[in-house]
Amino acid sequence: MIDTETLEMMTSRSFFRRLAAHRIARRSFATAFAIMVGVVASNLAMSQSLSVYERVRFDIGSTANSANPQYIGSNPMAIAWSGTQLYVAGFNSSASTINTAITQITNPNAAPGLNVVPTFAGSFGTLSTAASRGYTGLALTGGKLGAAWDNGVVSPNAIQGFDTSSNAVLWNLSASGTTTTNVGTSRGMAGIGVDPGYQGDPSQGGGGFAWTTQGSGRRAENDPTTGVPSYVLSGNATPANPSSVGGMILSSSSTLWRDITFDPASGDLYARNNNNVTMNVRTGSNSCVAGINIISGTLITTPANNVGTNIEFLSGISSQGGDSYAGNALIFNDRVSNASGQAWTSVIKVATTGSTTVSQIPTNWNMLYGSSVNGSSVYDFGWDGTTQTLAVLDYTNRTVSIFDLNVDVQTVASGTQTASLSGTTPLAKQGAGTLVADQAGAIATNTVYVEQGALQIGSGGTSGVIGSPVAVTVSSGATLAFNRSDNYGGSIGNTIGGAGGVELRSGALTLTAANAYTGGTLISGGTLSVGDGSTTGSITGNVVNDGALVFNRSNATSLSGVISGTGSVTISGGGSVSLNGDNTYSGPTNVAAGSLFVNGAATGSGAVAVASTATLAGTGTVGGATTFQTGATLAPGLSLGVGTLSFNGGVTWNTGANYNWQLFDATGTAGDIAGWDLAAIGDGLTIAASSSDPFQINLWTLSGTGPFVSGSAANFDPAQNYTWKIASAAGGITGFAANKFVINTSATNGTGGFANDFSGGTFSVAQSGNDLNLVYSVGGPSVITIDVASGTQTQTQAGYPTLSGSIPVVKTGAGTLSITAANTLTGSTTVQQGTLQLANGSALASSKIVP
């Protein structure tokens, strides 16, 4: 149970004495609650509704294990929320040993999104690992946190207080020896709340912490300093210590007192008893009149289990826009069964307060990504009246959600409506039409919810903007549109989430937030930049690109959705971009800076240009004809890993371009993770380099996998010759000459170099039909092996424009090798396979032919 509006009240000892006198003089109890949440009783037939918007949902499920560093047990049980501070406590319902304690989530106002990762501040309180132990209730007021802890026995049942600035224990009633439990024989879960009407020691927070527990004779409140009871929730005819009761006895035939909450303005008490909610009107600082069941089986279905029947008083709800509800309300858990899951909307109920008969408030729960929360339907609540936000803990699904209640609802049923939107209240756009914000002022609300239709920023001119850092949640089927003719005044740092989509209609829009919307992106015109050259900015889902899409990040980012349309894609900013979808866009791809990884997917069918210092890499397919400009780099495989990069079109290697070639296993397979890199080209390969400005092949050996690391390659023997296919071109290879290549064995262009000892051996490049091979020849008295697999090649085409010296030459392969130059070879020439054709009278000089 949470309330933060009462700290000032609680520090004044005379406040509730004055309040009680004023209340009695002003109205009698019979008429006091004829006014319900600001609506006069005669108007109760009016249609009331409340729209509630889920801003963020934290996933705390990863801690469900025995190590459990966050100490929330097998299930989170209790929550406390102040608008800025968020605490979660754990309970171990498992038979195994799991840690339980209290922990704080320090990023409660994180950007909107589903399954947001919480940041934890560590644990405090009574640490426990036993089954059926842990915390069952939390209450927060100012800098004080009250906690109810079930230690597994009837006596004592610990009620603790903590200083939230240090997590230090302020008081522990069981530790002080004060009797804090019942005289009955059963123990159970406890709920706890802040009582603004009880006047305790100001040093302990001023007010008392009230609690309920299941079982007979359970005390409802004790002074946190002395332990003296203020009043008792009793299931017995004679409650415990009746002479000590300073206020009233809430008697009932049921012993299932489950939870407790208070009206912070009046101090009235609301207690959950079995499947009833009891209201008790405050008459003085430490007393109440007899309780009245205000909800008795009408709205609440009798639960099959007593866990999770929590209530919370929602004070001062403000009506905005299309919502007609304003005032106070009760929210409670109305589950039917613990055995099966139930939809959120069938379990969470909101009702009016302050009368012997209450009405359920029609509540529109706007869940992130259009989802509903299911499970065993056990929830706890925390309300902050200042920020008008509700925290909801889901016991089974192990999540914590933050909802906005005070939302300005703007409805455009159809067509287009222009409005000037400003203020600090969250904004919700409803209706199938388009709401256009094109005024000079910014939408300066805390959060924007585009629930239906479209919210458009700008109308083709140069005005209209969402104030930063306003967060935007777009529901499924809805659209956040941008339509200005300029650059929108700079980068858009608003975080966009939800299941809806984003559309750029014109202008140059730059997104710099960690966006998580899943409804896709439409670029119907203009240029959309993801990032501004720094480390932030993202989009998710599919992209229909009929304009220009630019990735401008200095670090790594990725997109798993499919890019379609006729527009262009540009990589800039110096970082790396991984495209993981099977893209179909037909526009050009420009890798202007940084690296483009095409992983398991494809670029579009348009031409691809890789500029100087930029890199094209990955294991997918490049759709269009590709040109590597001077200084550009080809790098098949992962950033550190072997693989095949495929090309549907032709490829051109210009002067001074690079091929960062990785070798993991010298006897492996080309393009295989356990072999070496391969460029598989579906059309022709053009070598546009020259001997004066050659193409650079930078060797890089790797050792180990998962992950790959630089080091010596496997199965390399420097005393053996190797031929590795590094490129294949189905359309043939043009412009080849061995002297158009330089092979770098040292660390070059970001590679790790050739780490194996090659003992004076040499590397060369040779063409064999449609294949381009890297050839290693052993040092010293070795053999020059010229392999022509098929067809006819001249010696120049095979990589040997001249043959000289005493090194023997061996012709292999079924094809024909034509010796066309006047060579000066003195070593032997052996024809092991195929045909050797002498096309020059001095072709072999003094070399001896060995058949």
Coordinates of C-alpha atoms in Angstrom, one line a residue, residues 166 549 779 798 829 837:
S166 CA 20.3 4.3 3.5
L549 CA 17.0 5.5 -45.1
G779 CA 60.1 -21.9 -49.5
A798 CA 47.3 -18.6 -64.4
T829 CA 58.8 -29.0 -66.3
Q837 CA 51.0 -26.1 -75.0

